[in-house]
GROMACS .gro file of C-alpha atoms in nm:
model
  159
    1UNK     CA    1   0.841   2.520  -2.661
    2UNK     CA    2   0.838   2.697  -2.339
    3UNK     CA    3   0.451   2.847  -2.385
    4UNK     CA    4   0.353   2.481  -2.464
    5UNK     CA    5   0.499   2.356  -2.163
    6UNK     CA    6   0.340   2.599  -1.979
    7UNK     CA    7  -0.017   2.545  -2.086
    8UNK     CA    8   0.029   2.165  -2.065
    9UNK     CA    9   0.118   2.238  -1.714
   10UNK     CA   10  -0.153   2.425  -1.622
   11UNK     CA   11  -0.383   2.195  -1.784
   12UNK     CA   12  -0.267   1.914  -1.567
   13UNK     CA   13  -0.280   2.129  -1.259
   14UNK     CA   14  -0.654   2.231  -1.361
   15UNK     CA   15  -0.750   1.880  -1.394
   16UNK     CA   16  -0.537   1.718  -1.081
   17UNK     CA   17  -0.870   1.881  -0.825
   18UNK     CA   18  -1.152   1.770  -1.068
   19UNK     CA   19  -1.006   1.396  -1.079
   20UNK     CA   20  -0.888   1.363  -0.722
   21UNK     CA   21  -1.284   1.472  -0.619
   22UNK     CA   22  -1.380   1.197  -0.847
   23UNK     CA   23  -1.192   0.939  -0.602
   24UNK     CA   24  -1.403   0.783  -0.294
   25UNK     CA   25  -1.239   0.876   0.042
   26UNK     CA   26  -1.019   0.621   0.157
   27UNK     CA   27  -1.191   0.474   0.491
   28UNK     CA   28  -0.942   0.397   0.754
   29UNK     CA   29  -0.901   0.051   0.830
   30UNK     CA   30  -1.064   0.042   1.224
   31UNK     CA   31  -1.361   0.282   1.332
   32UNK     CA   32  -1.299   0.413   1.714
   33UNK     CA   33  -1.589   0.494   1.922
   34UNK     CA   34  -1.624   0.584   2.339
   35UNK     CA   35  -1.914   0.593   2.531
   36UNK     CA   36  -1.902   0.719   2.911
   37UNK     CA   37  -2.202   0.575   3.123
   38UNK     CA   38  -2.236   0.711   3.481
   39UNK     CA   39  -2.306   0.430   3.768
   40UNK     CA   40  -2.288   0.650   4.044
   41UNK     CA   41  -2.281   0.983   4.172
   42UNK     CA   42  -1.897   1.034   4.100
   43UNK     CA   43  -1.809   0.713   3.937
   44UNK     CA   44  -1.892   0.556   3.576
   45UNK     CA   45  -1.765   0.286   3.322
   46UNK     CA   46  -1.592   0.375   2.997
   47UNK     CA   47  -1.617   0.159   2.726
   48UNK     CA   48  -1.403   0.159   2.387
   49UNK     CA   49  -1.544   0.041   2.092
   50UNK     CA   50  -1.250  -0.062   1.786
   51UNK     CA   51  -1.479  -0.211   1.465
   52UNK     CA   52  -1.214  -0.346   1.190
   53UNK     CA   53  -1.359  -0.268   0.851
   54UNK     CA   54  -1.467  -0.595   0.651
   55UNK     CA   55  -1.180  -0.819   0.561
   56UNK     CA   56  -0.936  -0.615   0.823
   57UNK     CA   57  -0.784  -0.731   1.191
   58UNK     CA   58  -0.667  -0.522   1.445
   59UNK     CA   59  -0.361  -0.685   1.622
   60UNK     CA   60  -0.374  -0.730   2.004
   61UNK     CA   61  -0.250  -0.556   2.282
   62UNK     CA   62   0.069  -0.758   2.363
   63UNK     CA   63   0.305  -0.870   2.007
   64UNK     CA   64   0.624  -1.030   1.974
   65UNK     CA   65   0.946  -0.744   1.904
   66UNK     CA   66   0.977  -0.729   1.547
   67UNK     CA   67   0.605  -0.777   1.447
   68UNK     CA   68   0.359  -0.501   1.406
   69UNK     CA   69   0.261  -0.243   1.632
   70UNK     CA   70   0.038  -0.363   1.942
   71UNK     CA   71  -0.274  -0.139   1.991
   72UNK     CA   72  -0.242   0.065   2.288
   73UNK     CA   73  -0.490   0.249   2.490
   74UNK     CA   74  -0.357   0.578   2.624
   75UNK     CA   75  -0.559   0.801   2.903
   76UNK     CA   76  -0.327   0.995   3.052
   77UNK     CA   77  -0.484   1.335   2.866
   78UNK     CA   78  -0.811   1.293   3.088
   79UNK     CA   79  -0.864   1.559   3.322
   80UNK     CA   80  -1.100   1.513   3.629
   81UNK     CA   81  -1.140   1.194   3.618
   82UNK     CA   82  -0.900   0.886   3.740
   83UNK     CA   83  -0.952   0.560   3.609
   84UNK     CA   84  -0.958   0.164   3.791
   85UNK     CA   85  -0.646  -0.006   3.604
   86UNK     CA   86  -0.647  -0.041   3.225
   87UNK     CA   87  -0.922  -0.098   2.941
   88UNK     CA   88  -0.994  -0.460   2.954
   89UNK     CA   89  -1.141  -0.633   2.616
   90UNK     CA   90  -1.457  -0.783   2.565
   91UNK     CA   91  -1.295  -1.073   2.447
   92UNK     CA   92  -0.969  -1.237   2.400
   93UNK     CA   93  -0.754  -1.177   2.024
   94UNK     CA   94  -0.755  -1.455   1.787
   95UNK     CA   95  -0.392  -1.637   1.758
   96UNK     CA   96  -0.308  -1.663   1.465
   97UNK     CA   97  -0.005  -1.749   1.259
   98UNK     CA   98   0.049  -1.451   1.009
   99UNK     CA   99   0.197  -1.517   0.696
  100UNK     CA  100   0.300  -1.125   0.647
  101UNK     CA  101   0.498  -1.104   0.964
  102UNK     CA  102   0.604  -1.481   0.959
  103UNK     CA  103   0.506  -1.514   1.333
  104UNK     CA  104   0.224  -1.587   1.527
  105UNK     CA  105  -0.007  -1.276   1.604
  106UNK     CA  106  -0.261  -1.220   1.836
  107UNK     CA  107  -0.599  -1.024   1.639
  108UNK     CA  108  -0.925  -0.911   1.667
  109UNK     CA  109  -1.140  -0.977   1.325
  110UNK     CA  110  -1.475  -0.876   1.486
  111UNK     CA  111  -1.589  -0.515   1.728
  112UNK     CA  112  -1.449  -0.519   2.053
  113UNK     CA  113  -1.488  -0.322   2.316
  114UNK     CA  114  -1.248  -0.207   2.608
  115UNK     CA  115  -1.402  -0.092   2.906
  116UNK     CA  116  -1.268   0.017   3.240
  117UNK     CA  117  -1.429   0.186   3.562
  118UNK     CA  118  -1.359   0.590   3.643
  119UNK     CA  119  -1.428   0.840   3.895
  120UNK     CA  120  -1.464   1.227   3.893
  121UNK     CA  121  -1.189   1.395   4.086
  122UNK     CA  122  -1.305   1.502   4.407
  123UNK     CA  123  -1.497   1.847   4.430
  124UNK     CA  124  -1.499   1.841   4.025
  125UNK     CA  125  -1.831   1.866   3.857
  126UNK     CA  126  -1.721   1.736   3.576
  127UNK     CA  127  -1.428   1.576   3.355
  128UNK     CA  128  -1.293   1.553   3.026
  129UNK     CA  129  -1.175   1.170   2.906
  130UNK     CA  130  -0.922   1.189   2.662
  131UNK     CA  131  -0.886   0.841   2.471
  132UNK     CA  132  -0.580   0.800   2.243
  133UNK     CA  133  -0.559   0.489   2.073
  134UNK     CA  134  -0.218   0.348   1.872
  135UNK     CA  135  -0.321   0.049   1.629
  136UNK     CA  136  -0.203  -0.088   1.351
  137UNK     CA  137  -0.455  -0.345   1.105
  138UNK     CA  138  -0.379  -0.571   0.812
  139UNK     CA  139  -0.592  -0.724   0.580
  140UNK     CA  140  -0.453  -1.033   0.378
  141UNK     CA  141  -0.262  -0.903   0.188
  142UNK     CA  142  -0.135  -0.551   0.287
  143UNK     CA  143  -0.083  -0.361   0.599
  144UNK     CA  144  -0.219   0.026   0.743
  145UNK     CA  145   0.083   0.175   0.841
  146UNK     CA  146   0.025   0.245   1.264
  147UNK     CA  147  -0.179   0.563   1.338
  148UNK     CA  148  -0.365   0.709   1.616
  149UNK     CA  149  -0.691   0.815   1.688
  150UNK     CA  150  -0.839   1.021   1.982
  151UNK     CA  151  -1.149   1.077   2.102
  152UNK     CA  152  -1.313   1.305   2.381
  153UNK     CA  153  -1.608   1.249   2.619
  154UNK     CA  154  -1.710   1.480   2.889
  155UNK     CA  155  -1.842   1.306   3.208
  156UNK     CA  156  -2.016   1.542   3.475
  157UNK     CA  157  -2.175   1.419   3.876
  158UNK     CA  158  -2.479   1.320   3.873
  159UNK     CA  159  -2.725   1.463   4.132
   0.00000   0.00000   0.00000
C-alpha cells in the first residue's frame, strides 16, 4: 500500500508543472506606467498612467473608512529630484454607489493619468523617480485584494 501511495504521489507531483504551464497568466487587474518629460534645464513633469483592465475600476484617491483601499501615490523613494505637491488626475473618479461595499465609491473605469511637476536637486545631474502606487480594483462581481506596484524612471539636466 505504501509503494502505491508513493508512485501515485509522484505522479501527481510530475503532472502539477505540466498542468499549471497549461494555465494563462493571470493579468493583474490595473496596468501602471510613468513617463518623465523634461521642460527645462532642471525641471520636468511626471505623469502616471493607471489603465483598469476591461470590465475593472480602480477606486479613487479619497474612500469612506470601512470601504476599500484608496489608491495612493507614494514618491518619497525618489532621489535627486523634489516634486511640486501631489499627482493630480486627469480627470475626476466616477461616484458611484457600489453594491459590494454597500456605500458610495468614488472610481475610475477608463486610463487616467496623474501628473505632477519636479525638479533635479541642485548640482545633481541626474535623479532617480521612484513611483509606488497602493490600489485596490473590483470588477462586478469580485474584488483584487490591494497590492502595490513600483516603477523607476531616471531623469538627468538637460544642456
Amino acid at each position: 500500500m505504501y509503494k502505491f501511495l508513493l508512485i501515485i504521489s509522484l505522479l501527481f507531483l510530475a503532472i502539477m508543472p505540466a498542468a499549471k504551464a497549461q494555465t494563462p497568466a493571470q493579468q493583474p487587474p490595473v496596468a501602471w506606467s510613468i513617463a518623465a518629460k523634461m521642460t527645462g534645464t532642471d525641471s520636468g513633469v511626471l505623469t502616471i498612467t493607471a489603465t483598469p483592465a476591461k470590465g475593472w475600476h480602480l477606486f479613487g484617491t479619497t474612500l469612506p473608512e470601512g470601504g476599500p483601499k484608496p489608491t495612493a501615490i507614494d514618491l518619497s523613494g525618489s532621489t535627486g529630484v523634489t516634486f511640486d505637491g501631489m499627482p493630480e488626475p486627469s480627470s475626476q473618479p466616477l461616484t458611484v454607489d457600489d453594491p459590494l461595499f454597500g456605500m458610495k465609491l468614488t472610481w475610475w473605469d477608463k486610463p487616467v493619468s496623474f501628473t505632477v511637476k519636479f525638479r533635479i536637486a541642485d548640482g545633481r545631474p541626474s535623479g532617480r523617480i521612484k513611483a509606488k502606487m497602493t490600489y485596490m480594483a473590483c470588477d462586478d462581481n469580485t474584488c483584487a485584494p490591494p497590492a502595490t506596484s513600483t516603477l523607476f524612471r531616471n531623469v538627468k539636466r538637460s544642456k
